[in-house]
Short mmCIF file of C-alpha atoms in Angstrom, two decimals:
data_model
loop_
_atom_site.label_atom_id
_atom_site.label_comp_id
_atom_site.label_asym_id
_atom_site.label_seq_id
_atom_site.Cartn_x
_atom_site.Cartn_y
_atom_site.Cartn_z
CA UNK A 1 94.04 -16.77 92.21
CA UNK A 2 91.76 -17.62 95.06
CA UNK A 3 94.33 -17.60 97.40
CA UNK A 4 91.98 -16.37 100.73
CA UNK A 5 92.89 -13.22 102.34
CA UNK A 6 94.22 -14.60 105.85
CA UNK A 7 92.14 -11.68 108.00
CA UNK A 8 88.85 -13.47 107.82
CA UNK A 9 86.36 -11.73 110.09
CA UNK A 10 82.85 -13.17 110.52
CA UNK A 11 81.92 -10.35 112.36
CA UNK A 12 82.31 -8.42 109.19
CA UNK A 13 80.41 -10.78 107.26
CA UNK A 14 77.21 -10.32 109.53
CA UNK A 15 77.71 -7.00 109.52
CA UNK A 16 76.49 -7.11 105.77
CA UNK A 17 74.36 -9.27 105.99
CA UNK A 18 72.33 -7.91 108.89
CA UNK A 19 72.74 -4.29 106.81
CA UNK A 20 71.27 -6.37 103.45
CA UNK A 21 67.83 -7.39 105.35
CA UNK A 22 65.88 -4.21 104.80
CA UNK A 23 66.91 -4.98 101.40
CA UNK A 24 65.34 -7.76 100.84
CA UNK A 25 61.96 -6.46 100.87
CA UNK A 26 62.54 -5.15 97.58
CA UNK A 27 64.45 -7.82 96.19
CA UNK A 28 61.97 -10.35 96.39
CA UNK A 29 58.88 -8.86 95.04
CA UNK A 30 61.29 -7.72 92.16
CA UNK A 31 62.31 -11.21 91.55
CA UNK A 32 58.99 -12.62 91.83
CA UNK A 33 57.81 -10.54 89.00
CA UNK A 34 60.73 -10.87 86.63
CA UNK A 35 59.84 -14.70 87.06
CA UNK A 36 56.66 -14.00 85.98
CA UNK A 37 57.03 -12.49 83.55
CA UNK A 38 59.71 -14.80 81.67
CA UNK A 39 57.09 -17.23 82.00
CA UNK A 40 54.21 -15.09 81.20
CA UNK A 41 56.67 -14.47 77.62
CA UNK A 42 57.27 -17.67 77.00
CA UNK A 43 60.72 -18.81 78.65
CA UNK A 44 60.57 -22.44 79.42
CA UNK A 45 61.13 -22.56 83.67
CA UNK A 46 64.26 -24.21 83.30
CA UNK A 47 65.90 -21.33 81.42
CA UNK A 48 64.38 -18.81 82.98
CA UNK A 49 66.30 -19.74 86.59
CA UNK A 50 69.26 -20.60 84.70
CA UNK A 51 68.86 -16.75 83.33
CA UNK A 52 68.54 -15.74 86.90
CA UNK A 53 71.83 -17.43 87.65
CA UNK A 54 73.59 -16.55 84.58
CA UNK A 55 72.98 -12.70 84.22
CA UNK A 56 72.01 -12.16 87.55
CA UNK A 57 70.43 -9.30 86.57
CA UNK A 58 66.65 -8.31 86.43
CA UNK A 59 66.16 -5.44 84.08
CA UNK A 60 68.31 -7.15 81.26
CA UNK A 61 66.36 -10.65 82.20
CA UNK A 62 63.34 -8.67 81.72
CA UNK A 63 64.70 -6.87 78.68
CA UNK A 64 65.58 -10.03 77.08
CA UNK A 65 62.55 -11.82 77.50
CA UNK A 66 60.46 -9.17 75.30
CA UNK A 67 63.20 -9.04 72.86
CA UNK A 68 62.80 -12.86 72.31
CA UNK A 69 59.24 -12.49 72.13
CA UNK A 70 59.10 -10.71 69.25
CA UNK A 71 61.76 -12.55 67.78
CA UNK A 72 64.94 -9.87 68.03
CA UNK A 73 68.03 -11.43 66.83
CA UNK A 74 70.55 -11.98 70.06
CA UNK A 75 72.41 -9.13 68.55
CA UNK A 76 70.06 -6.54 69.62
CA UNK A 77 69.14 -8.86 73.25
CA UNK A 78 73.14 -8.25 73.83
CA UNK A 79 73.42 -4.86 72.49
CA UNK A 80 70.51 -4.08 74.85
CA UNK A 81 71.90 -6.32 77.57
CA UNK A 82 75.11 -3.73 77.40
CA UNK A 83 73.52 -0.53 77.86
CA UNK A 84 70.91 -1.62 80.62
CA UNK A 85 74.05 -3.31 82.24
CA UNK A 86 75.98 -0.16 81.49
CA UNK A 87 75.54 1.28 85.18
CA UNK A 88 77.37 -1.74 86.56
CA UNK A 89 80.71 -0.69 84.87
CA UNK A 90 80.61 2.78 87.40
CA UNK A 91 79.64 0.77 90.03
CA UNK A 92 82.86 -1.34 89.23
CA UNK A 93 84.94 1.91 89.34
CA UNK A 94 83.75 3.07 92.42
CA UNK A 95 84.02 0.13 94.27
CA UNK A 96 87.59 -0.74 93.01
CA UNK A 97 89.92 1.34 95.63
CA UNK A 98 88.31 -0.77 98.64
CA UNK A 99 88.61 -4.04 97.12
CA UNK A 100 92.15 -3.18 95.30
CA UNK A 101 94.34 -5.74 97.75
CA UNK A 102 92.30 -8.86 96.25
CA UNK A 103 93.93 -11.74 94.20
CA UNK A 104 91.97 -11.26 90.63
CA UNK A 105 89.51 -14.34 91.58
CA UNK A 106 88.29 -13.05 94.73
CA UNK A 107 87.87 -9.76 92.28
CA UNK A 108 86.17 -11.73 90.04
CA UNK A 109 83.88 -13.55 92.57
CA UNK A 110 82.91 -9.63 93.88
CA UNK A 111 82.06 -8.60 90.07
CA UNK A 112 79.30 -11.91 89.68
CA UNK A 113 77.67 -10.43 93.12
CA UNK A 114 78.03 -6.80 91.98
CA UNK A 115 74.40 -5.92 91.97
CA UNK A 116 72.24 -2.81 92.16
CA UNK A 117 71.29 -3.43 96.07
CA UNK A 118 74.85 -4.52 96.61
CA UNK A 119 76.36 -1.51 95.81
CA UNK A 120 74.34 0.87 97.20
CA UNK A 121 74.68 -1.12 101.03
CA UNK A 122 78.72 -1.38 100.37
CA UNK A 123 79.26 2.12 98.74
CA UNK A 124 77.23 3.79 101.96
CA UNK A 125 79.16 1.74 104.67
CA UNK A 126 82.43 2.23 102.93
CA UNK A 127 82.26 6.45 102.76
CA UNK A 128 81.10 5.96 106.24
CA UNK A 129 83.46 3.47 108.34
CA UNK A 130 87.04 4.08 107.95
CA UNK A 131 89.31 1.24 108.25
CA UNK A 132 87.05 -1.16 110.77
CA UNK A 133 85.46 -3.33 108.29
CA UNK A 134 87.36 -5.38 105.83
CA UNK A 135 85.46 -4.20 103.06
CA UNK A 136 85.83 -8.18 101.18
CA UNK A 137 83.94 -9.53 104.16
CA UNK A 138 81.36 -7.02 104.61
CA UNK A 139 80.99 -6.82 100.75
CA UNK A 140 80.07 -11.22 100.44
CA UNK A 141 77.53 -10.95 104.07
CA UNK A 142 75.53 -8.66 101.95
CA UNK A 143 75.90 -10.02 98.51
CA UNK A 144 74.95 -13.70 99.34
CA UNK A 145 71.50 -12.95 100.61
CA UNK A 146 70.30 -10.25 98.17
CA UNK A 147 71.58 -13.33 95.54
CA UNK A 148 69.54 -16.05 97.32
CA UNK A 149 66.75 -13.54 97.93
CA UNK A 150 66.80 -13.15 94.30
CA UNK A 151 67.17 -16.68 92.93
CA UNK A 152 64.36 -17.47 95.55
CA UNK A 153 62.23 -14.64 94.24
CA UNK A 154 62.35 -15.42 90.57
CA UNK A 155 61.99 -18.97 91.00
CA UNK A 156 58.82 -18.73 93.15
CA UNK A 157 57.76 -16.07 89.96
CA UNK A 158 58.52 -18.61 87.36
CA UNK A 159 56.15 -21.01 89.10
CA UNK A 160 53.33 -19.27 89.70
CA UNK A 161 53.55 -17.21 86.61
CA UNK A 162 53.45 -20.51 84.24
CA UNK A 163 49.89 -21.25 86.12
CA UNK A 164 48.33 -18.14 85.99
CA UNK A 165 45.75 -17.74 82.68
CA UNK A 166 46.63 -15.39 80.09
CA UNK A 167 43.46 -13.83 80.82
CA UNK A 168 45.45 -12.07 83.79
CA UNK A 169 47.30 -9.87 81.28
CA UNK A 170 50.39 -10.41 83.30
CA UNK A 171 52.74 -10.07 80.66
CA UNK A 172 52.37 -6.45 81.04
CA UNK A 173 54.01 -6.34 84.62
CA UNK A 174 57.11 -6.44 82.35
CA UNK A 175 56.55 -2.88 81.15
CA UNK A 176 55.73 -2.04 84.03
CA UNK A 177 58.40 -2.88 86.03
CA UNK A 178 60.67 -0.75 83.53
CA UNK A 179 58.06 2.50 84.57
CA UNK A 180 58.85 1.41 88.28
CA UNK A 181 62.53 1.38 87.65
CA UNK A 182 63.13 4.19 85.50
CA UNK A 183 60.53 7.08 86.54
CA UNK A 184 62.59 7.38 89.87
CA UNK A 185 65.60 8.24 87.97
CA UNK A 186 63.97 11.40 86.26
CA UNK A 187 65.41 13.83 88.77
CA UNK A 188 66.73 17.00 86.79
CA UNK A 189 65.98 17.90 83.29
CA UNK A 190 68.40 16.16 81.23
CA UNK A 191 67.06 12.80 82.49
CA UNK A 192 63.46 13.59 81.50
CA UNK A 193 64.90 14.87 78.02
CA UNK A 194 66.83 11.49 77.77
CA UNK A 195 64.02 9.24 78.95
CA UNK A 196 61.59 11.17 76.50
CA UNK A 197 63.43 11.21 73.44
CA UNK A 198 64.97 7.70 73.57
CA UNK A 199 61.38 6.44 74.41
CA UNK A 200 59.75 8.82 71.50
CA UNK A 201 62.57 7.05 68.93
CA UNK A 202 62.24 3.44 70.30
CA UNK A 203 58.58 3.75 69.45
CA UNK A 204 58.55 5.59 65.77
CA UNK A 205 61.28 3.10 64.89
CA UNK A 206 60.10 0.29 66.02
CA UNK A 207 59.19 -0.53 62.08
CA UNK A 208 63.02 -0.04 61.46
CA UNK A 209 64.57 -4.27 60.38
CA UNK A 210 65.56 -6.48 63.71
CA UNK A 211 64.29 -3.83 66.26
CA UNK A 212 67.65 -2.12 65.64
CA UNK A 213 65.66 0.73 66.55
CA UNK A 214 67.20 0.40 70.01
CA UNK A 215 70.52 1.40 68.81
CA UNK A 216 69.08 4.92 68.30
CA UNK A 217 67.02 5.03 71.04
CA UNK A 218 70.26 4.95 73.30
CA UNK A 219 72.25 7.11 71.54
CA UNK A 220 69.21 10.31 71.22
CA UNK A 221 68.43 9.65 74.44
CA UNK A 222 72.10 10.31 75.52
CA UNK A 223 72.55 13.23 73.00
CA UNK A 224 69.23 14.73 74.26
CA UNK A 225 70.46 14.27 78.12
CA UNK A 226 73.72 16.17 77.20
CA UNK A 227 72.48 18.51 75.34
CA UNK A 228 69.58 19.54 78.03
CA UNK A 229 71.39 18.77 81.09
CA UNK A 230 72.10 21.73 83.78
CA UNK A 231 75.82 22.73 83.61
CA UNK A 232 76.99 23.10 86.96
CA UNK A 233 80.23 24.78 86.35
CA UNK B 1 61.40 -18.54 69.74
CA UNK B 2 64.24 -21.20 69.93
CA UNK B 3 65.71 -23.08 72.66
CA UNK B 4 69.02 -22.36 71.02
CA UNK B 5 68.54 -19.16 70.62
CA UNK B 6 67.43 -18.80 74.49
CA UNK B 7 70.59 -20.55 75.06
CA UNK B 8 72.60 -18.38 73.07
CA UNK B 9 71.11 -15.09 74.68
CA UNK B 10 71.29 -16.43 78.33
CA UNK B 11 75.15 -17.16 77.75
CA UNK B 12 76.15 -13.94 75.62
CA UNK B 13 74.12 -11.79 78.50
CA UNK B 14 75.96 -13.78 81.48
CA UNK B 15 79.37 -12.69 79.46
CA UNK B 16 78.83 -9.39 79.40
CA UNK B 17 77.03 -8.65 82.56
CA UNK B 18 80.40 -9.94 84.41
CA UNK B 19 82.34 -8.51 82.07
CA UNK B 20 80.39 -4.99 83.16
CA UNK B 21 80.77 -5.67 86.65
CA UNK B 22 84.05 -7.02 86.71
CA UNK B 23 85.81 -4.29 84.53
CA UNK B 24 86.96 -1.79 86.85
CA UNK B 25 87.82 -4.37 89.60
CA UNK B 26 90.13 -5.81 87.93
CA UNK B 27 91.70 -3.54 85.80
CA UNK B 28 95.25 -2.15 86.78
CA UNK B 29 94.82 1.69 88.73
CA UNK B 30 95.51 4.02 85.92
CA UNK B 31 92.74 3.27 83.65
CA UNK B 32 90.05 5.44 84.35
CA UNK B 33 86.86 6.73 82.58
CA UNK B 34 87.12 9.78 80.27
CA UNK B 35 85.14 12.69 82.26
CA UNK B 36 82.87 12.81 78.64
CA UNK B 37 81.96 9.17 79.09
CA UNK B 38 81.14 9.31 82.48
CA UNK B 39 78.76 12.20 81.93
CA UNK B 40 77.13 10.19 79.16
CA UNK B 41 76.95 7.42 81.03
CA UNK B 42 75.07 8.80 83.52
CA UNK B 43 72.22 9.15 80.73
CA UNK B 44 71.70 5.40 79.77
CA UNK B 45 69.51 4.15 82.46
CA UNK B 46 66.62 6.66 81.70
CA UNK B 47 67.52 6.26 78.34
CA UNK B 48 67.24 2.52 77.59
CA UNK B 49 64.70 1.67 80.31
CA UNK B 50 62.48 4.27 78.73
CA UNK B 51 63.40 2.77 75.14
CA UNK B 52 61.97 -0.68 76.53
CA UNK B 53 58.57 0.22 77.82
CA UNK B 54 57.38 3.39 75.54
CA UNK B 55 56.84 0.91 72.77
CA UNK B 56 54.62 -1.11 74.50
CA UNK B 57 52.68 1.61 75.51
CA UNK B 58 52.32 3.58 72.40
CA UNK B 59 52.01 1.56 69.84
CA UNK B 60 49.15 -1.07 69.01
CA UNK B 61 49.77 -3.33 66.80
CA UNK B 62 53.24 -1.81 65.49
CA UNK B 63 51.00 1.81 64.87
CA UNK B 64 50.98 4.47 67.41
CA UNK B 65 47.97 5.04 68.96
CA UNK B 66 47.79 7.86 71.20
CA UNK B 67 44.04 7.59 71.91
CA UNK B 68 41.76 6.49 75.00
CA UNK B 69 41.24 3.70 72.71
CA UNK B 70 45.11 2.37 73.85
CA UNK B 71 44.20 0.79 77.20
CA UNK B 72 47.79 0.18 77.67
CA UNK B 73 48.91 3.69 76.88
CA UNK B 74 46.19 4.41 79.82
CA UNK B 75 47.40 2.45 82.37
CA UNK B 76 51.09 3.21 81.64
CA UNK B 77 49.76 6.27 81.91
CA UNK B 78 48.53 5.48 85.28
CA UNK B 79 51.62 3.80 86.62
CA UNK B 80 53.82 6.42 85.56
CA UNK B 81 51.77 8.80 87.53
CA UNK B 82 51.81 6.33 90.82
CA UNK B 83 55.69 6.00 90.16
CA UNK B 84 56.16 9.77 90.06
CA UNK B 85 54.03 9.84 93.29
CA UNK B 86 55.31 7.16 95.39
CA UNK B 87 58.26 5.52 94.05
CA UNK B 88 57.44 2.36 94.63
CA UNK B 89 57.94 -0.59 92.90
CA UNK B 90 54.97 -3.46 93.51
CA UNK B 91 52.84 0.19 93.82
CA UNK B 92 53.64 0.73 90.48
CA UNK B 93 53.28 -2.39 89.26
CA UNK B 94 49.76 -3.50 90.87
CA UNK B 95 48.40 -0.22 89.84
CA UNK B 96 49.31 -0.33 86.13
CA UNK B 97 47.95 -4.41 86.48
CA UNK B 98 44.76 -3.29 87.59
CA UNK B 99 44.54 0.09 85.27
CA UNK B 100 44.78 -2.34 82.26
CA UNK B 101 42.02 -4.43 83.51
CA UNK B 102 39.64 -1.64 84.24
CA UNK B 103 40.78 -0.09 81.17
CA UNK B 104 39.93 -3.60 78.76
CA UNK B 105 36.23 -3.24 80.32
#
């Protein structure tokens, strides 16, 4: 199962790691404001680094943490936790022909780390280089620090957001941070008719029982980005 | 809210997260997405990130309030605009911060 691969390369492995620095400019102020604000909404600091560890993922820990607050059942936290987390299941596909050769551990191991930044360093050096870097090692030198970067990050967040006054209104950098992340993606018209339409339904059905009004958000903002997209052929 | 349920939430979230990430890695070759799926799943992150936040924004109180008298529609407002400008993220965020704040006065 975690039987190594023999061809360990260190130069490999700082090879991603040096190509994960820019990186981690973003990372950290990321992380520092999901651990605010799962303080700022009332997740004890203990379980809100465990949450880091756990899920290892921001917009879901971020997700979560308003869900609790207005006391969704954990249905709707993991129904929601599924769709945000949706995009890591094409990462996984994309990624799988240059990590094929792996005993199902090591595979494993590579799924935990499989994040956003991750992919996007390991998908652009694997079109690019041909056969010269083991894709394994280069994949852990830059998953390791974008992890600690983030575990770091949201720690430091927890910290300081469990001192800072309500007064600061801080709770709102968790909105927020979903504007950051999602306006970007609104690059061609069926994304704009998704975004709008499941944000228009998440809102007028917010009165529906248990915030189920999620469910539908997803599924008319997916309907409206089919239906408006651009066919290309 | 609960510890438990915390508890419950972190553990069901860490579950499927790898489960997400995992999937195609270890899965044998021949399984592959259906082309329909993979177009629709190119929809969900605008979908559901924009099904968190527009909530918060719109409504006050659980009633929409699409009014300068929503300081939090206004500064989403705001952000949204400094997103669409500059894509950045602690941009974003700082700006909507402050926008609520001058907004409250």
């Amino acid at each position: 199962m975690f039987s190594a691969p023999h061809d360990y390369n260190a130069a490999d492995v700082r090879a991603g790691f040096i190509s994960a620095l820019p990186v981690l400019a973003g990372v950290m102020p990321f992380g520092l404001i999901t651990g605010v604000a799962m303080a700022a909404g009332g997740i004890p600091p203990l379980e809100a680094c465990l949450m880091s560890v756990i899920a290892f993922a921001g917009a879901s820990q971020l997700a979560a943490t308003q869900l609790l607050g207005s006391s969704a059942p954990v249905a709707v936290i993991f129904f929601t936790t599924l769709f945000i987390n949706l995009r890591f299941m094409m990462y996984s596909a994309s990624l799988r022909q240059h990590l094929r050769q792996l005993p199902w551990g090591w595979k494993l191991l590579a799924g935990y780390f499989l994040s956003d930044n991750c992919y996007a360093l390991c998908i652009g050096q694997f079109s690019r280089a041909g056969r010269d870097k083991h894709p394994l090692w280069f994949f852990f030198g830059a998953a390791l620090p974008v992890w600690m970067t983030w575990q770091i990050g949201t720690i430091v967040g927890v910290l300081a957001g469990a001192a800072v006054p309500a007064a600061w209104r801080l709770e709102f950098a968790a909105p927020l941070a979903f504007v950051a992340l999602s306006v970007p993606l609104l690059r061609d018209r069926g994304m704009v008719a998704a975004a709008l339409a499941a944000g228009l339904t998440a809102a007028l059905a917010t009165a529906l029982p248990m915030r189920s009004g999620m469910v539908l958000a997803a599924i008319a903002g997916i309907a409206a980005g089919l239906l408006f997209e651009k066919r290309t052929t | 809210m609960s510890l438990t349920t915390i508890w419950i939430a972190m553990c069901g979230m860490g579950v499927i997260t790898l489960s997400l990430r995992a999937s195609f890695l270890l899965l044998p070759p021949h399984v592959v997405l259906p082309p329909l799926l993979r177009r629709a799943l190119r929809f969900v992150p605008a979908a559901v990130l924009t099904a968190i936040y527009m909530p918060e924004l719109l409504l006050v109180q659980a009633v929409p309030e699409v009014s300068l008298h929503n300081p939090r529609l206004l500064a989403g407002g705001v952000a949204i605009l400094i997103a669409l400008r500059f894509r950045n993220t602690f941009l974003t965020i700082l700006s909507g911060l402050v926008a609520l704040h001058l907004f409250h006065l």
